[in-house]
Coordinates of C-alpha atoms in Angstrom, one line a residue:
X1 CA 0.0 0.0 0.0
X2 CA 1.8 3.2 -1.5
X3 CA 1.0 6.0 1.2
X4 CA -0.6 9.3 -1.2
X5 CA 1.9 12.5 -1.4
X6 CA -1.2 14.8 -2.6
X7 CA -2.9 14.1 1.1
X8 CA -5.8 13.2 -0.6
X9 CA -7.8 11.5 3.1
X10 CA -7.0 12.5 5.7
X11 CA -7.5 10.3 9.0
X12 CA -6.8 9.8 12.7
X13 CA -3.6 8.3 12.7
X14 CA -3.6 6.6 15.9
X15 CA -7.8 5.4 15.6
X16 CA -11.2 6.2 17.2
X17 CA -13.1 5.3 20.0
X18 CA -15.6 2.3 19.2
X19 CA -19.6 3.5 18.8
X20 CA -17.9 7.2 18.1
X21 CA -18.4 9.5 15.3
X22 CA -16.0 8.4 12.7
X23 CA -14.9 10.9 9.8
X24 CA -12.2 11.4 7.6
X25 CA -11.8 14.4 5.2
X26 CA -11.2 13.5 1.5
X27 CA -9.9 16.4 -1.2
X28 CA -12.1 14.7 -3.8
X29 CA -15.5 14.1 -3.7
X30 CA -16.9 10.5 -4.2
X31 CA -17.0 7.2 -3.0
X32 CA -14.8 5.3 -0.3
X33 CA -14.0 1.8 1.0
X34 CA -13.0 1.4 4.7
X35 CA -10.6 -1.9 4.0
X36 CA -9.6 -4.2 7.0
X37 CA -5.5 -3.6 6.9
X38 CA -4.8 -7.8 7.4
X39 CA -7.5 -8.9 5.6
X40 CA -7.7 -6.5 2.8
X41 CA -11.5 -6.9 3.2
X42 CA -13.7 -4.0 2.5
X43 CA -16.0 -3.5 5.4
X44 CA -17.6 -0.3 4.4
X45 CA -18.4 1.7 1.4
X46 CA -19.5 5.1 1.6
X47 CA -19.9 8.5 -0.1
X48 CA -18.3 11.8 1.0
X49 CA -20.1 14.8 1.3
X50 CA -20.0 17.6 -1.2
X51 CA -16.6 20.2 -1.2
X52 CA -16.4 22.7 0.4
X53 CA -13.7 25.7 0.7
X54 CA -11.8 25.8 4.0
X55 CA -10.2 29.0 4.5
X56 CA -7.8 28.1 7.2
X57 CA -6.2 25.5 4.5
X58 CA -6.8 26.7 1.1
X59 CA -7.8 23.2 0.5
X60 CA -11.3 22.3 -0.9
X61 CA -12.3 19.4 1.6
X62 CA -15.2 17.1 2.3
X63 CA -16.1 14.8 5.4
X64 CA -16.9 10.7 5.0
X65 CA -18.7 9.5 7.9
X66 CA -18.1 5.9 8.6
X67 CA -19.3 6.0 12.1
X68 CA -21.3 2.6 11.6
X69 CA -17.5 0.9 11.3
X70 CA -18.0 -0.6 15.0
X71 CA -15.2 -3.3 14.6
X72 CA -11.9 -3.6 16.7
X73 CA -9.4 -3.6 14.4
X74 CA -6.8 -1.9 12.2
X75 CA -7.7 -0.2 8.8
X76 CA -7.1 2.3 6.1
X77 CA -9.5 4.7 4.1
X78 CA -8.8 3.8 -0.3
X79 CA -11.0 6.8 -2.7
X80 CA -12.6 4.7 -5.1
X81 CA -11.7 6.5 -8.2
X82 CA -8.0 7.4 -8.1
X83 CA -6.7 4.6 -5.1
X84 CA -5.4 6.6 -2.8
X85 CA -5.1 5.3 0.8
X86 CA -5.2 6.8 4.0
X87 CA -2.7 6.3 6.9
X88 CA -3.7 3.1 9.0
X89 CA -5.6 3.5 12.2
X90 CA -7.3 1.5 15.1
X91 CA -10.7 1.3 16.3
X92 CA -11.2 0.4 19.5
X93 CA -12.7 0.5 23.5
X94 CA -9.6 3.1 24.5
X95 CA -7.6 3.3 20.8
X96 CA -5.5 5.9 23.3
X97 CA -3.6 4.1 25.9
X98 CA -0.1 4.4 24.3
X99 CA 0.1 7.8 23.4
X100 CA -2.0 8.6 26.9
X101 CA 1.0 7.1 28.7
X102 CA 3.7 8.6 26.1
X103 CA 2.4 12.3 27.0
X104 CA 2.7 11.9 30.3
X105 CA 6.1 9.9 29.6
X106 CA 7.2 13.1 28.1
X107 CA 7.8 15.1 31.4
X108 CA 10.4 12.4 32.8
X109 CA 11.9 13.6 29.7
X110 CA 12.1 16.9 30.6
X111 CA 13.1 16.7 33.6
X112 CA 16.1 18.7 34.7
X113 CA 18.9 17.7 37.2
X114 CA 18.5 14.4 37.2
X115 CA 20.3 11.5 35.6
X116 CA 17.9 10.3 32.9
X117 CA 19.0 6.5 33.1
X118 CA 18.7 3.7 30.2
X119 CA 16.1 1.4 32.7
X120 CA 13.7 4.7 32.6
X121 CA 14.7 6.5 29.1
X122 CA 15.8 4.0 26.9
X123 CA 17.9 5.4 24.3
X124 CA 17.3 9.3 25.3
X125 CA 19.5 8.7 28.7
X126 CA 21.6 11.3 29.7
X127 CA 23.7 12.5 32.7
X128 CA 22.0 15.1 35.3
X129 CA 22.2 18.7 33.9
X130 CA 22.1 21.9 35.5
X131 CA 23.0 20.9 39.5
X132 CA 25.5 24.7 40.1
X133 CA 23.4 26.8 42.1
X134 CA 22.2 30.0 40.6
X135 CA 22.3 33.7 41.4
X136 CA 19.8 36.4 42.1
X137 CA 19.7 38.8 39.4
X138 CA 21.5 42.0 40.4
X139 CA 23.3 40.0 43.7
X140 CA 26.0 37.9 42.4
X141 CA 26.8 36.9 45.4
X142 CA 23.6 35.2 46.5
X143 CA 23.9 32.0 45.6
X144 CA 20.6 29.0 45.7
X145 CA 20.0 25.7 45.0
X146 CA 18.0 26.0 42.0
X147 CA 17.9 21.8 40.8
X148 CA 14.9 20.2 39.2
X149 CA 11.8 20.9 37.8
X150 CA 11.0 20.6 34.2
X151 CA 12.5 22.0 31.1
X152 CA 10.2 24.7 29.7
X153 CA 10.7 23.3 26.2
X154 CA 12.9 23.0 23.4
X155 CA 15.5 24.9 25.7
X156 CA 16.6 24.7 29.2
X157 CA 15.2 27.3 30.7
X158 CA 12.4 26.6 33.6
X159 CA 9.9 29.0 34.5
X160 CA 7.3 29.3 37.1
X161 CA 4.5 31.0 34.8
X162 CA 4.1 27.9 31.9
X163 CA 5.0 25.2 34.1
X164 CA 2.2 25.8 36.8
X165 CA 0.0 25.9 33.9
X166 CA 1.4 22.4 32.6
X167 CA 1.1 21.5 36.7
X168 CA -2.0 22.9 37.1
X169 CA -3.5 20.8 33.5
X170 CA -2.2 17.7 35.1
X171 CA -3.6 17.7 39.1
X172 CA -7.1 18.4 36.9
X173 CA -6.7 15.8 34.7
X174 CA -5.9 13.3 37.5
X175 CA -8.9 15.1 39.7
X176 CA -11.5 14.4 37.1
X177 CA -10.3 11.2 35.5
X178 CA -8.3 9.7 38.4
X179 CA -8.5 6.1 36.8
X180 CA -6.8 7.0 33.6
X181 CA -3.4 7.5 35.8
X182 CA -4.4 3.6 37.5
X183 CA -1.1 2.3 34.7
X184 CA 2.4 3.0 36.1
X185 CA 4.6 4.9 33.8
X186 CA 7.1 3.8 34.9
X187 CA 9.2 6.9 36.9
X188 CA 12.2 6.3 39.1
X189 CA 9.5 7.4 42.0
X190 CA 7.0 4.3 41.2
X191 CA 5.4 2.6 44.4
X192 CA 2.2 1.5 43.6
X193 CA 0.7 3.9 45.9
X194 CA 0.7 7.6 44.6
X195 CA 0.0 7.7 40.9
X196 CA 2.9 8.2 39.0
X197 CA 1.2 11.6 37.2
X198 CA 1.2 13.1 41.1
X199 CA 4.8 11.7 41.3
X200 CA 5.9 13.7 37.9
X201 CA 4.1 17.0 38.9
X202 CA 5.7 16.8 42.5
X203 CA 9.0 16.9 40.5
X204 CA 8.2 19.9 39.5
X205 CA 6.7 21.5 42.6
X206 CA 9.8 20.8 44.8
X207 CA 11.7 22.7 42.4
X208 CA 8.9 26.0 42.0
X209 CA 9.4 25.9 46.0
X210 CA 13.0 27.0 45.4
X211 CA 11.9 30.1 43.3
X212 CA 9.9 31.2 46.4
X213 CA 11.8 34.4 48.3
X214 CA 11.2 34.5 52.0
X215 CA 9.1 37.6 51.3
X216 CA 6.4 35.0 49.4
X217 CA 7.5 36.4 46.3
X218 CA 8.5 34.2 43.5
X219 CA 11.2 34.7 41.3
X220 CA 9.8 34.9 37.2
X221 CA 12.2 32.3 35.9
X222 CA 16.1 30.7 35.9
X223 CA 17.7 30.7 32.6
X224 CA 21.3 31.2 31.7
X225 CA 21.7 34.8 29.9
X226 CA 21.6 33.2 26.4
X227 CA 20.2 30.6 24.8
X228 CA 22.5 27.0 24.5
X229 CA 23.3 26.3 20.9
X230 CA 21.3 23.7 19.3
X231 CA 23.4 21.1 19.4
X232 CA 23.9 21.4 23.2
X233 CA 22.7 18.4 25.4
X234 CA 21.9 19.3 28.8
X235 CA 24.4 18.3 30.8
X236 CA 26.9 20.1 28.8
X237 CA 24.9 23.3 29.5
X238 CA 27.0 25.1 31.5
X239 CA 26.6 28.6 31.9
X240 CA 26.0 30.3 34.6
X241 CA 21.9 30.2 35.9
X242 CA 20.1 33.5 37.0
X243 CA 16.9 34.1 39.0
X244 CA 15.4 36.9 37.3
X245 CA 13.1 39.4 39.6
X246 CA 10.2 38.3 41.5
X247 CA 6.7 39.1 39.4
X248 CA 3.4 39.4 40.4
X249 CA 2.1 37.0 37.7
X250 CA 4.5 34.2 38.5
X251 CA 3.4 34.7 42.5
X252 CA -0.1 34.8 41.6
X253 CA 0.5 31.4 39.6
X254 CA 2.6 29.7 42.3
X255 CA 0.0 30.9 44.9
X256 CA -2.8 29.5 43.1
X257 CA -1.0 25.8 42.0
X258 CA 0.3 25.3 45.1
X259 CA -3.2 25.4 47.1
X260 CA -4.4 23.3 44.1
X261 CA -1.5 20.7 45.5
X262 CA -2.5 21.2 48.8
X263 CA -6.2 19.4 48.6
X264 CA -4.9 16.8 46.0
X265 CA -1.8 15.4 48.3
X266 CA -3.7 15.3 51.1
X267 CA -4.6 11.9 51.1
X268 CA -1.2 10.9 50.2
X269 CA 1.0 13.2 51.7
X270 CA -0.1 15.3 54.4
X271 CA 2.8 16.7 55.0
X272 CA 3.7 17.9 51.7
X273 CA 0.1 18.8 51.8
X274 CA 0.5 21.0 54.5
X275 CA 4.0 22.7 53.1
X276 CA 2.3 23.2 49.5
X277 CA -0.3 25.3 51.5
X278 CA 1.8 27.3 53.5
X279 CA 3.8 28.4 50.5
X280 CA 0.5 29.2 48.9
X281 CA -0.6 31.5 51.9
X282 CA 2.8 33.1 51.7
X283 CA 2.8 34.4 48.3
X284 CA -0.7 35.6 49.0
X285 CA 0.2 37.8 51.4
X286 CA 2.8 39.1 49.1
X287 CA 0.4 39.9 46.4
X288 CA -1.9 41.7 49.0
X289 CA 1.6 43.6 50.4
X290 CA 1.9 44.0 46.2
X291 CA -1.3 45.5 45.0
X292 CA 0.0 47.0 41.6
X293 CA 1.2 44.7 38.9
X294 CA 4.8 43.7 38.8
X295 CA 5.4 43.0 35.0
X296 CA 8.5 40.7 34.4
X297 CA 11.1 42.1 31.0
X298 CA 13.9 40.9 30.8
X299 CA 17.0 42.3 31.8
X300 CA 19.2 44.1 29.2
X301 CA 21.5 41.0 29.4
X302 CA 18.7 38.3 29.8
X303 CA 17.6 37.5 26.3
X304 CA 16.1 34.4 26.9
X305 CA 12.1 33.2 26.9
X306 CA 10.2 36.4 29.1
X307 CA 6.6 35.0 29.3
X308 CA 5.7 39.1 29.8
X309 CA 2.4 39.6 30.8
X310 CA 1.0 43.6 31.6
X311 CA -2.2 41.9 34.2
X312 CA -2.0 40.0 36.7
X313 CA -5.7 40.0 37.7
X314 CA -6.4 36.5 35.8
X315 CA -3.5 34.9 38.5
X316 CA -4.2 36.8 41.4
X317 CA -8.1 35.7 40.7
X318 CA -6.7 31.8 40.3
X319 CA -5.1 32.3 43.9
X320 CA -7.7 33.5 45.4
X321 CA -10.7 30.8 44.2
X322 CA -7.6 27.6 44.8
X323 CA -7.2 29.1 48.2
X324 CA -10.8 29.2 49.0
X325 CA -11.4 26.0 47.7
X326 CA -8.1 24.4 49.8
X327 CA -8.7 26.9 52.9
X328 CA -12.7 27.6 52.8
X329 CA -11.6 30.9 54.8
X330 CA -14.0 34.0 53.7
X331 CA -10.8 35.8 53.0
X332 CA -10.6 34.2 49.5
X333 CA -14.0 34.4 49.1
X334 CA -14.4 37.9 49.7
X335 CA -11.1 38.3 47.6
X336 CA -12.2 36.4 44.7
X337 CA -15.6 37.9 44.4
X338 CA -14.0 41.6 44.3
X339 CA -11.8 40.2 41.8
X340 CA -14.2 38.4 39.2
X341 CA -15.7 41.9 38.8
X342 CA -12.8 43.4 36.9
X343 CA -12.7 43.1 33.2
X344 CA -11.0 40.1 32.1
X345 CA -11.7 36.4 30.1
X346 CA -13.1 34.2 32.9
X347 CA -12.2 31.3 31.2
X348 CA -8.6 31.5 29.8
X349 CA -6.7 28.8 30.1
X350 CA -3.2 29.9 28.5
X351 CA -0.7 31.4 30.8
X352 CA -1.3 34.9 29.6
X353 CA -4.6 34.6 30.6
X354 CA -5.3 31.6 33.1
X355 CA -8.0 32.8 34.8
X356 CA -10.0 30.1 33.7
X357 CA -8.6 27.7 36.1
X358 CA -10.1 30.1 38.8
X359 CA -13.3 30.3 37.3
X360 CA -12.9 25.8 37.2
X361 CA -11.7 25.6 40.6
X362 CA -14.8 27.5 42.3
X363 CA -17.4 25.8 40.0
X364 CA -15.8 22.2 41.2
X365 CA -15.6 24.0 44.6
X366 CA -17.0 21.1 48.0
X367 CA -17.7 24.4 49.5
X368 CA -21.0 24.8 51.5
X369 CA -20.2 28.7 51.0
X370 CA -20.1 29.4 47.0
X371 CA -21.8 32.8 46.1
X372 CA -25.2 31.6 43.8
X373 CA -25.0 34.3 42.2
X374 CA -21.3 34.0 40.8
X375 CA -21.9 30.0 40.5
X376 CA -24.6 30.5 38.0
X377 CA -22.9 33.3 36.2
X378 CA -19.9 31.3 35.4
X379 CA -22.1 28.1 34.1
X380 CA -23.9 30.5 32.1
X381 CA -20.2 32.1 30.9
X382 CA -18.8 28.3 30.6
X383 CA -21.7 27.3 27.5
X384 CA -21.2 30.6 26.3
X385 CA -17.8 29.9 25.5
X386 CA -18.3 26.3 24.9
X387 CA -21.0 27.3 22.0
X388 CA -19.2 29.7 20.8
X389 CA -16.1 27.0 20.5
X390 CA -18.6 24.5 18.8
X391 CA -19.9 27.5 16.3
X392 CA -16.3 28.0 15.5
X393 CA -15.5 24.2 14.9
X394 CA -18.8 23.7 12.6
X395 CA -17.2 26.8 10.2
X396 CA -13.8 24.8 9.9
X397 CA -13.0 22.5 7.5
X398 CA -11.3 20.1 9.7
X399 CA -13.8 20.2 12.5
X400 CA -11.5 22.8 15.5
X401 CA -12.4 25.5 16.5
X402 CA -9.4 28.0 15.3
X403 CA -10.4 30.8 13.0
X404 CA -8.1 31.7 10.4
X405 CA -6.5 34.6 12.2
X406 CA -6.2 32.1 15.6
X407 CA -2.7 29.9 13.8
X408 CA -0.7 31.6 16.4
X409 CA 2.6 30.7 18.0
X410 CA 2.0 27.3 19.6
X411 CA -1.3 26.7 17.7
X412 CA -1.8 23.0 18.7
X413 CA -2.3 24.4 22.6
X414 CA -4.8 26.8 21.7
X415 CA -6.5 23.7 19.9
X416 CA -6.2 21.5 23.1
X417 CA -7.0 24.4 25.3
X418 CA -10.3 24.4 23.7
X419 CA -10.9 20.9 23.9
X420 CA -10.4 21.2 27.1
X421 CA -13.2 23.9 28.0
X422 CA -15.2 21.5 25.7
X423 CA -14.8 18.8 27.5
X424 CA -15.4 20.7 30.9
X425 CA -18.2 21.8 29.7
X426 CA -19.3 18.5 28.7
X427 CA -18.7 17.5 32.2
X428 CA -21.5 19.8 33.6
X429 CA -24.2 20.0 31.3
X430 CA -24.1 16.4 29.8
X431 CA -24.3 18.1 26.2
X432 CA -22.8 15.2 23.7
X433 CA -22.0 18.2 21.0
X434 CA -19.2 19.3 23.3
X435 CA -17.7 15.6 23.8
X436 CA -17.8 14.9 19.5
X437 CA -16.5 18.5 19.2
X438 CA -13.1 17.6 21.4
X439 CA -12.7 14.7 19.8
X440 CA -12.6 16.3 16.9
X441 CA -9.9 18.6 18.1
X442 CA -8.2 15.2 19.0
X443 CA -8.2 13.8 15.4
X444 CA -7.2 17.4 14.6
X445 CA -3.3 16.7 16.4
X446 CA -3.5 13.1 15.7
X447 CA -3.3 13.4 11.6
X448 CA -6.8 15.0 10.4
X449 CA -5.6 17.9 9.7
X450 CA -4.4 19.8 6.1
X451 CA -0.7 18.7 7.0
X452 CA -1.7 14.8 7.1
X453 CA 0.7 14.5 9.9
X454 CA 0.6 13.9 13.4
X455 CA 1.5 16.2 15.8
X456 CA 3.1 14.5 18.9
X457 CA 6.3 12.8 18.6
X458 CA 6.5 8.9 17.9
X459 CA 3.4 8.3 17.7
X460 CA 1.4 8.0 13.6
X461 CA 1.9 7.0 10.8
X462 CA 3.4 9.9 9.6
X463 CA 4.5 12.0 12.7
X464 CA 6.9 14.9 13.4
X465 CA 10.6 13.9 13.2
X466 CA 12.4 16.6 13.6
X467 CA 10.9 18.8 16.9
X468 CA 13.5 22.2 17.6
X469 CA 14.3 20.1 21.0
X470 CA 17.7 20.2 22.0
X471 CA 18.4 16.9 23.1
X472 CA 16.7 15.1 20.6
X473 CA 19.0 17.1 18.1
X474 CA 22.4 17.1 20.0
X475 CA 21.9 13.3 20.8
X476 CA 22.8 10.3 18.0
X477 CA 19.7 9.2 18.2
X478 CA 17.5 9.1 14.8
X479 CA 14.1 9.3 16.4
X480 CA 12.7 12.3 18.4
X481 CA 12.1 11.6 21.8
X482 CA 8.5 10.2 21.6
X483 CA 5.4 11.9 23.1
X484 CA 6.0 15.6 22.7
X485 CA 3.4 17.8 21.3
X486 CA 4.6 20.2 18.4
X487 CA 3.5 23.8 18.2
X488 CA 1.7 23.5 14.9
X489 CA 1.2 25.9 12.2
X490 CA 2.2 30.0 12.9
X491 CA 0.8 31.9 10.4
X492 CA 3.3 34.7 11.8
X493 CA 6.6 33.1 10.4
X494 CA 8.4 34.3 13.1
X495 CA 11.4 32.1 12.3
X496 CA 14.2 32.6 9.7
X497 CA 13.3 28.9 7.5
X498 CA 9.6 29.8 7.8
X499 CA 9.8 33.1 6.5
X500 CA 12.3 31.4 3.9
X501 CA 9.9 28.1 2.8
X502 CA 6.2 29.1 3.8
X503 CA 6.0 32.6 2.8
X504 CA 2.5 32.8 0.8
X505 CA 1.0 29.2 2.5
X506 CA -2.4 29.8 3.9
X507 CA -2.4 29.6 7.7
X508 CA -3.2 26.2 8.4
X509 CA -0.2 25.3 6.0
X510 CA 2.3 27.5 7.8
X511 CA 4.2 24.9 9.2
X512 CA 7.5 22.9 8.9
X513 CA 8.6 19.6 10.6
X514 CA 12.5 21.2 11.0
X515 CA 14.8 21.6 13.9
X516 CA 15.3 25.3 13.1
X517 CA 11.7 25.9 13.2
X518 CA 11.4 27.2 16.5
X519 CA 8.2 28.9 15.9
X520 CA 6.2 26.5 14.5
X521 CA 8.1 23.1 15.8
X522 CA 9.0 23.8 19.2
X523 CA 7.9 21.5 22.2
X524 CA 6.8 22.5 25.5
X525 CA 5.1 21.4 28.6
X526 CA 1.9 23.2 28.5
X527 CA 1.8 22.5 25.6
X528 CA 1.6 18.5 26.3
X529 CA -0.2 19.1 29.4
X530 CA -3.8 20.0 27.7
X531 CA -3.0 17.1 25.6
X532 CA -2.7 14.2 28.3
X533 CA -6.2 16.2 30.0
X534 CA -7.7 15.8 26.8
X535 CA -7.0 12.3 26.2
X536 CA -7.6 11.2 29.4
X537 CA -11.3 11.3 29.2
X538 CA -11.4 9.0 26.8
X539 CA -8.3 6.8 29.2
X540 CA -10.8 6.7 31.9
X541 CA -11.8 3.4 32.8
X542 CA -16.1 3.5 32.2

């Protein structure tokens, strides 16, 4: 079976759910055969819908609904009148179990100051990186332990903004679908008894704890001053690593993950528990000693990642509902309350605008105490935003919900973001359109999309090879490390090879698979993290 260069159909790479909707989108119109891979035998025949233009593409595209294909198995998609073949895919109970694990494998790999050995990382072992204690910005001489935590992405810088949302997306998807985390990974911390996800985000915790002052306020980032060449692995990183200054947006962010931490380690570890809390009170009694926002630049000599934000009233509103919903002290409440009445998206779930993890934590909120008033407001603001994410998907030639002006930098999260808030809002009012929607957005990063390739790392027919990842590009190994998530198409060619080889493309097109392509083919935690919440709804065991 010759695979088509033309991308002519268009599937799900790694399969779909059994008794799902099951679509493919064909260039041509006509009539298809779903064929049984072993077998050869054709167990469907069907007829695609008419063509229609999809901006985002350029492409003229048309759905084939073979949703009545209910057989476990593996299969491909042939166009009756020209031949050409899809990728392969399964069909199954949970078709999701191996790339489920491989995102959430993905963290080990980013973890920093640690020895990634061959028994955990197979081929992508390397020696611990980054152990030399770092300074404070503008005070050489203090000197802190600054070990752990997660590489941001396809450098190795780590930063407190990003990576409490990539913590924050990981506690929820455990929270809500604790029985998709019941396989081990396996981690070096595996016992059987704490799920291995709560093992992997604590990694990451124990190193934000460092980036705490005594004051409560949390330092924005560590970086070295430049970026590592490309061909750098980490433990040959060796510059010198710098705190840069406290910001209110990263304390608001730490504040508000670590009181998340707090209630979910409490039946596990109640004394991690405890000091996850007590760090969270501290930095909130830095942002009420810090009323104004403290905007992070970076320094003159700093030119790494900044993560810049001019608000900081989306975090400091995430504090305060975590805390109230970890505390139940009024304090929060009345904070929160005073809050949600300033102007900004309640339900934003990047890390320019997270508020929508305050807005998640008060609506999943035990407490006796919730305001009526605000609790119905944000339900009613939750379909709002759900509809308007299933209007936007019903316009879209490949079924997301990303107008043609949304292929921004790190596309793919936006994509998983929504699915997401779909698939929260499918959680509360029961409404199947949002559930078919997200999986949509699924077969979106899986290989149904206008690229024909899959998105995460290793896993496809006819996946990303080449991620801008350092150590999958200073290493001698041939294959990516598997399970990362790329960015996905960036219609803003911020890069110097996309300006050079997509200048002209349509926006869904604007994307190469290239280690240079930092813009469009970078990797990074939050960007995996919506990903493994996504996926685990359909991981969960029914």
């Amino acid at each position: 079976m010759t695979r088509s260069t033309m991308r002519g159909i268009t599937v799900n790479q790694i399969g779909y759910p059994l008794y799902s909707n099951k679509h493919a989108v064909f260039t041509k119109e006509g009539t298809f055969q779903v064929i049984e891979e072993g077998s050869g035998e054709i167990v469907f025949t069907g007829q695609t819908g008419p063509l229609k233009n999809d901006d985002a593409s350029g492409h003229m595209v048309a759905f084939g609904d073979f949703s009545a294909v209910n057989d476990v198995g593996r299969f491909y998609i042939r166009h009756e009148m020209d031949s050409v073949t899809s990728a392969t895919f399964s069909i199954l109970q949970r078709p999701y179990t191996e790339l489920h694990h491989g995102l959430l494998k993905a963290f080990y790999y980013f973890r920093c100051g640690q020895e990634l050995t061959p028994e955990f990382a197979g081929p992508w072992h390397h020696s611990a990186c980054h152990l030399a204690k770092g300074f404070v910005y503008d005070n050489h001489k203090q000197l802190l332990d600054c070990s752990g935590g997660w590489h941001d992405a396809g450098d190795y810088g780590k930063y407190v903004v990003p990576g409490a949302k990539a913590v924050a997306d990981l506690l929820l998807a455990y929270e809500l679908y604790p029985s998709a985390f019941n396989r081990p990974t396996p981690i070096p911390e595996t016992d059987g008894i704490i799920p291995d996800v709560l093992h992997e985000c604590r990694w990451e915790l124990d190193w934000m704890f460092k980036m705490q002052d005594p004051s409560g306020g949390v330092f924005h980032k560590l970086t070295t001053h430049q970026f590592p060449p490309l061909s750098t692995l980490p433990e040959h990183d060796l510059e010198p690593l710098v705190f840069s200054p406290i910001s209110s947006t990263a304390t608001g962010c730490f504040a508000a993950v670590m009181a998340k931490a707090a209630r979910i380690y409490q039946p596990f570890d109640a004394d991690f528990a405890h000091k996850c809390k007590q760090a969270a009170v501290l930095s909130w009694g830095w942002l009420v000693n810090n009323p104004d926002v403290i905007a992070f630049h970076n320094p003159p000599d700093i030119a790494t990642g900044d993560y810049s934000d001019q608000q900081d009233i989306d975090d400091r509103y995430w504090a305060a509902c975590e805390l109230y919903g970890t505390t139940h002290d009024p304090i929060y409440h009345h904070a929160l309350l005073t809050i949600h009445k300033e102007p900004f998206h309640k339900f934003g779930l990047c890390w320019s605008n997270i508020g929508g993890y305050g807005s998640l934590a008060y609506l999943l909120s035990n407490s006796t105490q919730t305001d009526l008033e605000l609790y119905e407001q944000l339900l009613s603001d939750l379909r709002k935003e759900a509809d308007y994410m299933l209007w936007k998907s019903t316009t879209d030639g490949h079924g997301i919900s990303l107008l043609k002006d949304e292929y921004i930098w790190g596309s793919n999260k936006v994509v998983m973001n929504n699915a997401m808030l779909l698939l929260i809002a499918y959680r509360f009012f029961k409404d199947k359109r949002y559930e078919a929607a997200a999986l949509n957005h699924v077969h979106y990063l899986l290989g149904r999309n206008s690229l024909d390739l899959s998105f995460v790392t290793g896993f496809g027919d006819h996946s990303v090879q080449h991620p801008h990842y350092r150590p999958s590009i200073a290493d001698d190994i041939n294959s990516p490390v598997p399970g990362l998530v790329s960015g996905g198409p960036n219609a803003g060619l911020h890069d110097d090879i996309s300006k050079k080889r997509l200048q002209g493309l349509p926006p869904a097109q604007c994307f190469i698979d290239h280690e240079d392509s930092y813009a469009t083919n970078e990797v990074a935690v939050y960007w995996n993290s919506p990903a493994l919440f996504v996926l685990s709804h359909w991981e969960q065991q029914q």
